[in-house]
Short mmCIF file of C-alpha atoms in Angstrom, two decimals:
data_model
loop_
_atom_site.label_atom_id
_atom_site.label_comp_id
_atom_site.label_asym_id
_atom_site.label_seq_id
_atom_site.Cartn_x
_atom_site.Cartn_y
_atom_site.Cartn_z
CA MET N 41 104.39 26.07 59.11
CA ASP N 42 103.06 23.64 61.69
CA GLN N 43 105.60 23.31 64.27
CA GLY N 44 103.78 19.87 65.72
CA PRO N 45 102.56 18.98 68.81
CA ASP N 46 105.98 18.36 70.52
CA SER N 47 106.92 21.87 69.66
CA SER N 48 103.99 23.45 71.47
CA ARG N 49 104.02 21.39 74.57
CA GLY N 50 107.79 22.59 73.89
CA PHE N 51 106.95 25.98 74.21
CA ALA N 52 104.58 25.44 77.11
CA GLY N 53 106.93 23.59 79.41
CA ALA N 54 109.26 26.86 78.95
CA GLN N 55 106.92 29.57 79.60
CA GLY N 56 106.05 26.99 82.44
CA ARG N 57 109.61 26.76 84.05
CA GLY N 58 109.70 30.54 83.27
CA VAL N 59 106.86 31.25 85.36
CA GLY N 60 108.14 29.09 88.16
CA ILE N 61 111.46 31.05 87.93
CA VAL N 62 109.99 34.15 88.02
CA ALA N 63 107.94 32.60 90.66
CA VAL N 64 111.16 31.97 92.96
CA ALA N 65 112.89 35.16 92.00
CA ALA N 66 109.87 37.13 94.45
CA GLY N 67 110.17 34.64 96.79
CA LEU N 68 114.08 35.68 96.97
CA TRP N 69 112.75 38.43 97.65
CA GLY N 70 110.48 37.79 100.56
CA THR N 71 113.38 36.54 102.25
CA ASP N 72 114.98 39.85 102.57
CA ALA N 73 114.06 41.23 106.38
CA LEU N 74 115.63 38.08 107.09
CA PHE N 75 119.34 39.88 106.26
CA ARG N 76 118.42 43.10 106.48
CA ARG N 77 116.45 43.59 110.42
CA GLY N 78 119.57 41.70 111.75
CA LEU N 79 121.65 44.55 109.92
CA ALA N 80 119.39 47.13 111.14
CA LEU N 81 119.52 47.00 114.27
CA SER N 82 122.82 46.32 115.09
CA ALA N 83 123.84 49.28 112.64
CA PRO N 84 122.42 52.38 111.60
CA ALA N 85 120.76 52.36 108.56
CA VAL N 86 122.51 53.96 106.03
CA SER N 87 125.87 52.32 106.89
CA VAL N 88 123.95 49.15 106.03
CA VAL N 89 123.38 50.86 103.53
CA PHE N 90 126.09 51.67 101.79
CA TRP N 91 127.69 48.17 102.34
CA GLU N 92 125.27 46.84 100.48
CA HIS N 93 126.14 49.22 97.99
CA ALA N 94 129.28 48.67 97.91
CA VAL N 95 129.07 44.70 97.68
CA ILE N 96 126.54 44.98 95.06
CA SER N 97 128.48 47.34 93.21
CA VAL N 98 131.72 45.02 92.77
CA LEU N 99 129.27 42.08 92.20
CA LEU N 100 128.18 44.69 88.88
CA ALA N 101 131.66 46.18 87.88
CA THR N 102 132.63 43.83 84.93
CA ALA N 103 128.58 43.94 83.68
CA LEU N 104 129.05 47.41 83.52
CA TRP N 105 132.18 48.45 81.90
CA ARG N 106 131.18 45.26 79.48
CA ARG N 107 129.07 47.60 78.78
CA ARG N 108 130.04 50.74 78.97
CA GLY N 109 129.12 51.87 75.24
CA GLU N 110 125.99 52.12 76.09
CA LEU N 111 126.95 54.85 78.39
CA THR N 112 127.49 57.08 75.20
CA ARG N 113 123.97 57.21 74.48
CA LEU N 114 123.36 59.16 77.44
CA GLY N 115 122.71 62.79 77.74
CA ARG N 116 122.96 65.73 80.61
CA THR N 117 118.36 64.77 80.80
CA GLU N 118 118.99 60.96 81.15
CA TRP N 119 122.04 61.39 83.83
CA LEU N 120 120.30 63.88 85.97
CA GLN N 121 117.43 60.90 85.78
CA VAL N 122 120.54 58.32 86.88
CA VAL N 123 121.62 60.72 89.76
CA LEU N 124 118.13 60.82 90.67
CA ILE N 125 117.48 56.74 90.81
CA GLY N 126 120.41 56.18 92.48
CA GLY N 127 120.98 58.94 95.39
CA GLY N 128 117.29 58.96 95.79
CA SER N 129 115.28 55.70 94.46
CA SER N 130 118.25 53.29 95.29
CA VAL N 131 120.07 55.09 98.52
CA LEU N 132 116.97 56.77 99.84
CA ALA N 133 114.85 54.72 99.75
CA THR N 134 116.88 51.44 100.83
CA THR N 135 117.56 53.72 103.98
CA LEU N 136 113.98 54.68 104.95
CA PHE N 137 113.02 51.32 104.21
CA THR N 138 116.19 49.67 106.10
CA GLN N 139 114.96 51.85 108.52
CA ALA N 140 111.39 50.30 108.95
CA LEU N 141 112.38 46.79 109.63
CA SER N 142 114.67 48.06 112.74
CA ILE N 143 110.85 48.96 114.17
CA GLY N 144 108.69 46.52 115.41
CA ASP N 145 107.13 43.93 112.81
CA PRO N 146 108.81 43.80 110.01
CA THR N 147 106.15 42.84 107.82
CA PRO N 148 104.10 45.23 107.29
CA PRO N 149 106.67 47.04 105.66
CA LEU N 150 107.59 44.10 103.45
CA LEU N 151 103.80 44.28 102.25
CA LEU N 152 103.38 47.60 101.86
CA GLN N 153 106.09 47.60 99.21
CA LYS N 154 103.12 46.85 97.20
CA VAL N 155 101.85 50.58 96.85
CA GLN N 156 104.04 50.96 94.60
CA PRO N 157 102.52 50.49 91.35
CA LEU N 158 99.61 52.73 92.65
CA ILE N 159 102.38 55.86 93.75
CA ALA N 160 104.33 54.90 90.05
CA LEU N 161 100.45 55.83 88.09
CA GLY N 162 100.60 59.27 90.12
CA LEU N 163 103.87 60.26 89.43
CA ALA N 164 103.02 59.39 86.07
CA ALA N 165 100.26 61.74 85.59
CA LEU N 166 102.88 64.32 87.91
CA LEU N 167 105.49 64.43 85.68
CA LEU N 168 104.42 63.22 83.31
CA GLY N 169 101.20 64.45 82.03
CA GLU N 170 99.74 61.30 82.03
CA ARG N 171 95.91 60.74 83.30
CA PRO N 172 94.41 57.15 84.34
CA SER N 173 91.02 56.10 83.59
CA ARG N 174 87.92 56.51 86.59
CA ARG N 175 88.33 52.59 86.45
CA LEU N 176 91.34 53.15 88.40
CA ALA N 177 89.88 54.38 91.40
CA LEU N 178 87.90 50.64 91.59
CA PHE N 179 91.68 49.19 92.62
CA ALA N 180 93.19 52.47 93.96
CA VAL N 181 90.48 52.57 97.09
CA PRO N 182 90.26 49.41 97.86
CA ALA N 183 94.24 49.08 98.06
CA LEU N 184 94.52 51.82 99.87
CA VAL N 185 92.42 50.95 102.86
CA GLY N 186 94.42 46.93 102.36
CA ALA N 187 97.23 49.57 103.03
CA TRP N 188 95.69 50.80 106.34
CA LEU N 189 94.50 47.88 107.06
CA VAL N 190 98.71 45.82 107.00
CA SER N 191 99.83 48.70 108.52
CA GLN N 192 97.99 48.62 111.92
CA PRO N 193 97.41 45.87 113.73
CA GLU N 194 94.15 47.37 115.67
CA PRO N 195 93.47 50.10 112.63
CA GLY N 196 90.84 51.95 115.26
CA ALA N 197 93.58 52.52 117.63
CA VAL N 198 96.99 53.59 115.84
CA ASP N 199 99.75 52.15 117.01
CA LEU N 200 103.22 55.18 117.00
CA ASP N 201 105.88 52.75 115.97
CA SER N 202 103.50 51.13 113.54
CA ALA N 203 102.80 54.17 111.99
CA THR N 204 106.46 55.27 112.51
CA ALA N 205 107.37 52.14 110.80
CA ALA N 206 104.28 52.30 107.74
CA ALA N 207 104.98 56.37 106.73
CA LEU N 208 109.23 55.01 106.48
CA ALA N 209 107.80 51.84 104.09
CA VAL N 210 105.99 53.92 102.34
CA GLY N 211 107.99 56.84 102.23
CA ALA N 212 110.32 54.14 100.50
CA ALA N 213 107.54 52.47 97.90
CA ALA N 214 107.30 56.27 97.05
CA LEU N 215 110.93 56.84 96.05
CA TRP N 216 111.01 53.73 94.07
CA ALA N 217 107.74 54.25 92.11
CA MET N 218 110.09 57.68 90.87
CA GLY N 219 112.46 55.33 90.32
CA THR N 220 110.09 53.19 87.84
CA VAL N 221 108.47 56.44 86.19
CA LEU N 222 112.21 57.95 85.48
CA GLY N 223 113.47 54.46 84.26
CA ARG N 224 110.79 54.48 81.38
CA GLY N 225 112.29 56.84 79.59
CA LEU N 226 116.21 55.83 80.02
CA SER N 227 114.76 51.85 79.81
CA ALA N 228 115.25 53.19 76.21
CA VAL N 229 118.52 53.92 76.05
CA VAL N 230 120.31 51.49 77.91
CA GLU N 231 119.82 47.68 78.54
CA PRO N 232 117.72 47.09 81.81
CA THR N 233 121.01 45.65 83.62
CA THR N 234 122.53 48.19 82.57
CA LEU N 235 120.56 50.74 84.24
CA THR N 236 120.97 48.66 87.58
CA ALA N 237 124.26 48.24 87.49
CA LEU N 238 124.38 51.86 86.91
CA ARG N 239 122.11 53.17 89.34
CA LEU N 240 123.62 51.24 92.07
CA THR N 241 127.20 52.30 90.46
CA VAL N 242 125.52 55.94 91.13
CA GLY N 243 124.10 55.56 94.28
CA LEU N 244 127.44 54.24 95.73
CA PRO N 245 129.38 57.47 96.26
CA VAL N 246 125.59 59.39 97.25
CA ALA N 247 125.67 56.66 100.25
CA ALA N 248 129.16 57.63 100.81
CA VAL N 249 128.17 61.55 101.32
CA VAL N 250 125.03 60.87 103.30
CA LEU N 251 127.33 58.23 105.61
CA ALA N 252 129.69 61.26 106.23
CA VAL N 253 126.98 63.61 107.32
CA VAL N 254 124.67 61.59 109.40
CA GLY N 255 128.08 59.28 110.94
CA GLY N 256 128.25 55.81 111.25
CA PRO N 257 130.49 52.80 110.58
CA VAL N 258 132.21 52.41 107.31
CA LEU N 259 133.38 48.70 107.47
CA PRO N 260 130.93 46.20 108.75
CA ALA N 261 132.09 44.14 112.28
CA ALA N 262 133.29 40.54 111.51
CA ASP N 263 129.79 39.02 112.26
CA GLN N 264 128.41 41.28 110.32
CA VAL N 265 129.49 39.68 107.21
CA PRO N 266 127.81 36.88 106.43
CA GLY N 267 124.43 39.04 106.61
CA LEU N 268 125.48 40.86 104.72
CA LEU N 269 126.34 38.98 101.79
CA GLY N 270 123.25 37.21 102.10
CA LEU N 271 121.17 40.23 101.62
CA SER N 272 123.34 41.34 98.74
CA LEU N 273 123.74 37.53 97.17
CA VAL N 274 120.18 36.51 97.74
CA PRO N 275 117.55 38.77 97.58
CA GLY N 276 119.42 41.07 95.56
CA LEU N 277 121.71 39.87 93.14
CA LEU N 278 120.70 36.35 92.34
CA ALA N 279 116.58 37.19 92.28
CA LEU N 280 117.09 39.86 89.96
CA VAL N 281 119.22 37.66 87.78
CA LEU N 282 116.48 34.12 88.30
CA TYR N 283 113.54 37.25 87.80
CA TYR N 284 115.56 38.46 84.29
CA ARG N 285 115.63 34.95 83.10
CA GLY N 286 111.77 33.84 84.01
CA LEU N 287 110.38 37.17 81.81
CA ARG N 288 112.43 35.49 79.46
CA THR N 289 109.73 33.42 78.26
CA ALA N 290 107.01 33.71 80.85
CA PRO N 291 103.73 35.37 79.51
CA ALA N 292 103.22 38.76 81.80
CA SER N 293 99.58 37.39 83.42
CA LEU N 294 101.26 34.84 84.45
CA ALA N 295 103.99 35.97 85.70
CA THR N 296 102.29 38.53 88.15
CA TRP N 297 100.30 35.62 90.25
CA ALA N 298 103.80 34.28 90.21
CA GLU N 299 104.79 37.64 91.78
CA LEU N 300 102.64 36.96 94.92
CA ALA N 301 105.50 34.73 96.67
CA PHE N 302 107.15 38.02 97.36
CA PRO N 303 104.50 38.55 100.10
CA LEU N 304 102.86 34.75 101.35
CA VAL N 305 107.20 34.42 101.61
CA ALA N 306 107.56 37.44 103.50
CA ILE N 307 104.41 36.11 105.88
CA VAL N 308 106.24 32.58 106.54
CA VAL N 309 109.69 34.16 106.79
CA ASN N 310 109.20 36.43 109.75
CA ARG N 311 107.03 34.46 111.40
CA ILE N 312 109.20 31.70 111.89
CA ALA N 313 112.99 33.42 112.27
CA PHE N 314 110.61 36.71 113.66
CA ASP N 315 107.81 35.17 115.52
CA ALA N 316 106.04 38.16 113.59
CA THR N 317 102.64 37.33 113.20
CA LEU N 318 99.14 38.97 111.79
CA THR N 319 96.20 39.79 113.25
CA THR N 320 92.85 39.07 111.73
CA THR N 321 91.94 43.02 109.53
CA GLN N 322 95.90 42.99 108.83
CA TRP N 323 95.07 39.79 107.01
CA LEU N 324 92.18 41.43 105.46
CA GLY N 325 94.33 44.30 104.59
CA VAL N 326 96.62 41.75 102.85
CA VAL N 327 94.16 40.39 100.55
CA LEU N 328 92.56 43.46 99.41
CA LEU N 329 96.29 44.64 98.60
CA ALA N 330 97.37 41.95 96.29
CA ALA N 331 93.96 41.21 95.73
CA SER N 332 93.23 45.39 93.69
CA VAL N 333 97.54 45.49 92.66
CA THR N 334 97.28 41.83 90.43
CA GLY N 335 94.21 42.94 89.39
CA LEU N 336 95.22 46.22 87.52
CA SER N 337 98.10 44.57 86.74
CA LEU N 338 96.28 41.63 85.16
CA VAL N 339 92.96 44.25 83.29
CA SER N 340 96.29 46.35 81.80
CA ARG N 341 97.20 43.53 80.07
CA ARG N 342 94.59 41.28 79.12
CA ARG N 343 92.42 44.42 78.06
CA GLY N 344 95.61 47.05 76.98
CA PRO N 345 97.33 49.64 79.03
CA ALA N 346 93.48 52.19 78.27
CA ALA N 347 91.65 49.94 80.06
CA VAL N 348 92.77 51.87 83.37
CA GLY N 349 94.96 54.41 81.42
CA VAL N 350 98.34 53.25 82.42
CA ARG N 351 100.87 51.25 81.00
CA ALA N 352 102.10 47.75 81.99
CA GLN N 353 106.05 48.74 82.48
CA ASP N 354 104.36 51.06 86.14
CA LEU N 355 102.83 48.10 87.17
CA ALA N 356 106.73 45.90 88.82
CA PRO N 357 107.74 47.37 92.16
CA ASP N 358 110.85 47.88 93.10
CA SER N 359 112.78 45.15 94.64
CA PRO N 360 113.83 45.79 97.40
CA SER N 361 117.35 44.72 98.42
CA SER N 362 118.55 44.93 94.25
CA ALA N 363 116.84 48.91 94.67
CA ALA N 364 115.90 47.73 90.22
CA SER N 365 112.51 47.37 88.91
CA PRO N 366 113.11 44.86 85.96
CA ARG N 367 109.51 44.60 84.47
CA ALA N 368 109.43 48.00 84.39
CA LEU N 369 113.36 49.21 83.20
CA ARG N 370 112.13 46.66 80.30
CA GLY N 371 110.44 48.98 78.35
CA PRO N 372 107.23 48.84 76.61
#
């Protein structure tokens, strides 16, 4: 039955609002360094990650309790995956990322998170036996070149601090990508919100053990509380809630474009807050990296996974703050 022009306009309006909400959520992720960098400079990274997991776990405790019935669907294999995601993709990855932000310019570590989809594809091939198409090289090569240019202010002269921060950031990206791959199977068993709350809750005792072994303050200082709450609520929980809400109506292809708000906001925020600027070659790297990953996502969605030998859920990076990959956890 013809729903009429008013209905069509209403549907288009809902899609537009969804895209806008996704852009706002991605933009909130770009504010991560505004909160995390100050904490990382005043406390060990392991302490910051423990505090972050504690706050968000408390905020999500009610949601997890209401969905506790879903946990009965998890078998031994699924629980092992949850532990790996909670300990590796949540705690260890966020620790590496937090440490990276404490070294030099905070912008490159944030931008290097765009390589997560490429790493996820490699892990999917290694862990799940999937074979990426040769066409993937058309996107992977320029993306890797872009990542290198982003990581080094002067690509011909390697700076030790920049290289260290880049290595930590890429290590975090690899662990978050592992969470994307492992989360694919779990998304068929439990809902995304449940899995997000579960991985953070499981990550909390892991973070406590790491903190006990490495050493560091268990409680934040009074002047660190505002930054911790901002980190947990703004690029963390609020961004996650908005992202889920936006994806209900936003077309996947347009949502991919909307997610570019993440690197753009990160660059602007870091320029204003930390006077962090990019060199000409780093700007070139930003364009290459963003264009390659966005192009890969768009092609896979328009032509189908077989076009590049990937699945759409492998193309969404984890959020540094929430340690969750909403689109990756939605399932196919």
